[in-house]
mmCIF file of the C-alpha atoms, coordinates in Angstrom:
data_MODEL
# 
_entry.id   MODEL 
# 
loop_
_atom_site.group_PDB 
_atom_site.id 
_atom_site.type_symbol 
_atom_site.label_atom_id 
_atom_site.label_alt_id 
_atom_site.label_comp_id 
_atom_site.label_asym_id 
_atom_site.label_entity_id 
_atom_site.label_seq_id 
_atom_site.pdbx_PDB_ins_code 
_atom_site.Cartn_x 
_atom_site.Cartn_y 
_atom_site.Cartn_z 
_atom_site.occupancy 
_atom_site.B_iso_or_equiv 
_atom_site.pdbx_formal_charge 
_atom_site.auth_seq_id 
_atom_site.auth_comp_id 
_atom_site.auth_asym_id 
_atom_site.auth_atom_id 
_atom_site.pdbx_PDB_model_num 
ATOM 1  C CA . UNK A 1 1  ? -5.180  -25.401 -13.427 1.00 0.00 ? 1  UNK A CA 1 
ATOM 2  C CA . UNK A 1 2  ? -4.585  -22.415 -11.161 1.00 0.00 ? 2  UNK A CA 1 
ATOM 3  C CA . UNK A 1 3  ? -4.763  -18.687 -11.842 1.00 0.00 ? 3  UNK A CA 1 
ATOM 4  C CA . UNK A 1 4  ? -1.986  -16.421 -10.586 1.00 0.00 ? 4  UNK A CA 1 
ATOM 5  C CA . UNK A 1 5  ? -2.791  -13.330 -8.536  1.00 0.00 ? 5  UNK A CA 1 
ATOM 6  C CA . UNK A 1 6  ? -0.280  -10.807 -9.881  1.00 0.00 ? 6  UNK A CA 1 
ATOM 7  C CA . UNK A 1 7  ? 0.803   -7.351  -8.778  1.00 0.00 ? 7  UNK A CA 1 
ATOM 8  C CA . UNK A 1 8  ? -0.458  -5.203  -11.679 1.00 0.00 ? 8  UNK A CA 1 
ATOM 9  C CA . UNK A 1 9  ? 2.190   -3.704  -13.959 1.00 0.00 ? 9  UNK A CA 1 
ATOM 10 C CA . UNK A 1 10 ? 0.143   -0.548  -14.493 1.00 0.00 ? 10 UNK A CA 1 
ATOM 11 C CA . UNK A 1 11 ? -0.927  0.094   -10.896 1.00 0.00 ? 11 UNK A CA 1 
ATOM 12 C CA . UNK A 1 12 ? 1.527   2.942   -10.355 1.00 0.00 ? 12 UNK A CA 1 
ATOM 13 C CA . UNK A 1 13 ? 4.167   4.604   -12.514 1.00 0.00 ? 13 UNK A CA 1 
ATOM 14 C CA . UNK A 1 14 ? 7.148   5.814   -10.498 1.00 0.00 ? 14 UNK A CA 1 
ATOM 15 C CA . UNK A 1 15 ? 7.915   3.030   -8.006  1.00 0.00 ? 15 UNK A CA 1 
ATOM 16 C CA . UNK A 1 16 ? 8.837   -0.523  -8.973  1.00 0.00 ? 16 UNK A CA 1 
ATOM 17 C CA . UNK A 1 17 ? 7.951   -2.083  -5.602  1.00 0.00 ? 17 UNK A CA 1 
ATOM 18 C CA . UNK A 1 18 ? 5.063   -2.225  -3.159  1.00 0.00 ? 18 UNK A CA 1 
ATOM 19 C CA . UNK A 1 19 ? 4.525   -3.698  0.310   1.00 0.00 ? 19 UNK A CA 1 
ATOM 20 C CA . UNK A 1 20 ? 1.713   -6.107  1.126   1.00 0.00 ? 20 UNK A CA 1 
ATOM 21 C CA . UNK A 1 21 ? -0.022  -4.407  4.060   1.00 0.00 ? 21 UNK A CA 1 
ATOM 22 C CA . UNK A 1 22 ? -2.874  -6.866  4.576   1.00 0.00 ? 22 UNK A CA 1 
ATOM 23 C CA . UNK A 1 23 ? -4.575  -9.969  3.296   1.00 0.00 ? 23 UNK A CA 1 
ATOM 24 C CA . UNK A 1 24 ? -8.337  -9.481  3.392   1.00 0.00 ? 24 UNK A CA 1 
ATOM 25 C CA . UNK A 1 25 ? -9.034  -13.223 3.158   1.00 0.00 ? 25 UNK A CA 1 
ATOM 26 C CA . UNK A 1 26 ? -7.302  -16.188 4.768   1.00 0.00 ? 26 UNK A CA 1 
ATOM 27 C CA . UNK A 1 27 ? -5.157  -18.772 3.030   1.00 0.00 ? 27 UNK A CA 1 
ATOM 28 C CA . UNK A 1 28 ? -7.436  -21.561 1.786   1.00 0.00 ? 28 UNK A CA 1 
ATOM 29 C CA . UNK A 1 29 ? -10.528 -19.339 1.655   1.00 0.00 ? 29 UNK A CA 1 
ATOM 30 C CA . UNK A 1 30 ? -12.950 -19.357 -1.253  1.00 0.00 ? 30 UNK A CA 1 
ATOM 31 C CA . UNK A 1 31 ? -12.978 -16.167 -3.315  1.00 0.00 ? 31 UNK A CA 1 
ATOM 32 C CA . UNK A 1 32 ? -15.007 -14.916 -6.254  1.00 0.00 ? 32 UNK A CA 1 
ATOM 33 C CA . UNK A 1 33 ? -13.652 -13.038 -9.238  1.00 0.00 ? 33 UNK A CA 1 
ATOM 34 C CA . UNK A 1 34 ? -13.461 -9.335  -8.362  1.00 0.00 ? 34 UNK A CA 1 
ATOM 35 C CA . UNK A 1 35 ? -13.279 -9.850  -4.580  1.00 0.00 ? 35 UNK A CA 1 
ATOM 36 C CA . UNK A 1 36 ? -10.712 -7.706  -2.775  1.00 0.00 ? 36 UNK A CA 1 
ATOM 37 C CA . UNK A 1 37 ? -8.061  -10.112 -1.513  1.00 0.00 ? 37 UNK A CA 1 
ATOM 38 C CA . UNK A 1 38 ? -5.151  -7.896  -0.421  1.00 0.00 ? 38 UNK A CA 1 
ATOM 39 C CA . UNK A 1 39 ? -3.969  -4.328  0.052   1.00 0.00 ? 39 UNK A CA 1 
ATOM 40 C CA . UNK A 1 40 ? -0.657  -2.972  -1.222  1.00 0.00 ? 40 UNK A CA 1 
ATOM 41 C CA . UNK A 1 41 ? 1.104   0.220   -0.130  1.00 0.00 ? 41 UNK A CA 1 
ATOM 42 C CA . UNK A 1 42 ? 3.091   2.293   -2.633  1.00 0.00 ? 42 UNK A CA 1 
ATOM 43 C CA . UNK A 1 43 ? 4.459   5.708   -1.645  1.00 0.00 ? 43 UNK A CA 1 
ATOM 44 C CA . UNK A 1 44 ? 1.841   6.144   1.107   1.00 0.00 ? 44 UNK A CA 1 
ATOM 45 C CA . UNK A 1 45 ? -1.009  5.199   -1.255  1.00 0.00 ? 45 UNK A CA 1 
ATOM 46 C CA . UNK A 1 46 ? -3.057  2.078   -0.525  1.00 0.00 ? 46 UNK A CA 1 
ATOM 47 C CA . UNK A 1 47 ? -4.106  -0.070  -3.506  1.00 0.00 ? 47 UNK A CA 1 
ATOM 48 C CA . UNK A 1 48 ? -6.598  -2.945  -3.544  1.00 0.00 ? 48 UNK A CA 1 
ATOM 49 C CA . UNK A 1 49 ? -5.677  -6.244  -5.178  1.00 0.00 ? 49 UNK A CA 1 
ATOM 50 C CA . UNK A 1 50 ? -8.651  -8.084  -6.682  1.00 0.00 ? 50 UNK A CA 1 
ATOM 51 C CA . UNK A 1 51 ? -9.149  -11.789 -7.346  1.00 0.00 ? 51 UNK A CA 1 
ATOM 52 C CA . UNK A 1 52 ? -8.822  -12.487 -11.084 1.00 0.00 ? 52 UNK A CA 1 
ATOM 53 C CA . UNK A 1 53 ? -10.853 -15.715 -10.826 1.00 0.00 ? 53 UNK A CA 1 
ATOM 54 C CA . UNK A 1 54 ? -13.183 -17.739 -8.613  1.00 0.00 ? 54 UNK A CA 1 
ATOM 55 C CA . UNK A 1 55 ? -11.794 -20.579 -6.469  1.00 0.00 ? 55 UNK A CA 1 
ATOM 56 C CA . UNK A 1 56 ? -9.626  -21.300 -3.430  1.00 0.00 ? 56 UNK A CA 1 
ATOM 57 C CA . UNK A 1 57 ? -6.894  -18.783 -2.574  1.00 0.00 ? 57 UNK A CA 1 
ATOM 58 C CA . UNK A 1 58 ? -3.357  -19.983 -1.779  1.00 0.00 ? 58 UNK A CA 1 
ATOM 59 C CA . UNK A 1 59 ? -1.217  -17.147 -0.394  1.00 0.00 ? 59 UNK A CA 1 
ATOM 60 C CA . UNK A 1 60 ? 2.442   -17.136 -1.498  1.00 0.00 ? 60 UNK A CA 1 
ATOM 61 C CA . UNK A 1 61 ? 3.638   -13.830 0.020   1.00 0.00 ? 61 UNK A CA 1 
ATOM 62 C CA . UNK A 1 62 ? 3.242   -12.555 3.572   1.00 0.00 ? 62 UNK A CA 1 
ATOM 63 C CA . UNK A 1 63 ? 2.244   -9.226  5.099   1.00 0.00 ? 63 UNK A CA 1 
ATOM 64 C CA . UNK A 1 64 ? 5.183   -6.771  4.963   1.00 0.00 ? 64 UNK A CA 1 
ATOM 65 C CA . UNK A 1 65 ? 6.773   -8.598  2.010   1.00 0.00 ? 65 UNK A CA 1 
ATOM 66 C CA . UNK A 1 66 ? 8.124   -6.268  -0.658  1.00 0.00 ? 66 UNK A CA 1 
ATOM 67 C CA . UNK A 1 67 ? 6.780   -7.195  -4.097  1.00 0.00 ? 67 UNK A CA 1 
ATOM 68 C CA . UNK A 1 68 ? 7.521   -5.902  -7.579  1.00 0.00 ? 68 UNK A CA 1 
ATOM 69 C CA . UNK A 1 69 ? 5.234   -5.216  -10.507 1.00 0.00 ? 69 UNK A CA 1 
ATOM 70 C CA . UNK A 1 70 ? 4.228   -8.532  -12.091 1.00 0.00 ? 70 UNK A CA 1 
ATOM 71 C CA . UNK A 1 71 ? 5.072   -10.657 -9.019  1.00 0.00 ? 71 UNK A CA 1 
ATOM 72 C CA . UNK A 1 72 ? 2.784   -13.586 -8.240  1.00 0.00 ? 72 UNK A CA 1 
ATOM 73 C CA . UNK A 1 73 ? 1.549   -13.141 -4.649  1.00 0.00 ? 73 UNK A CA 1 
ATOM 74 C CA . UNK A 1 74 ? -1.073  -15.921 -4.575  1.00 0.00 ? 74 UNK A CA 1 
ATOM 75 C CA . UNK A 1 75 ? -2.807  -18.509 -6.725  1.00 0.00 ? 75 UNK A CA 1 
ATOM 76 C CA . UNK A 1 76 ? -6.466  -19.428 -7.119  1.00 0.00 ? 76 UNK A CA 1 
ATOM 77 C CA . UNK A 1 77 ? -7.408  -23.003 -7.936  1.00 0.00 ? 77 UNK A CA 1 
# 
């Protein structure tokens, strides 16, 4: 069973979308719960996206993709 890496719904209030500015780990890499895996940009503010579980990361969205609150951007199995 895999765990979804979601864009948090409560990360920011005014904007509904963010841009993935970087992946801090490669597709297929092992991650631990709490590791920083990506950075998102919202209204010139950079946010860190953390791994919600331990396992192997599978990236679903690319750098510069626009994502909305609640979107799944990767999975961890």
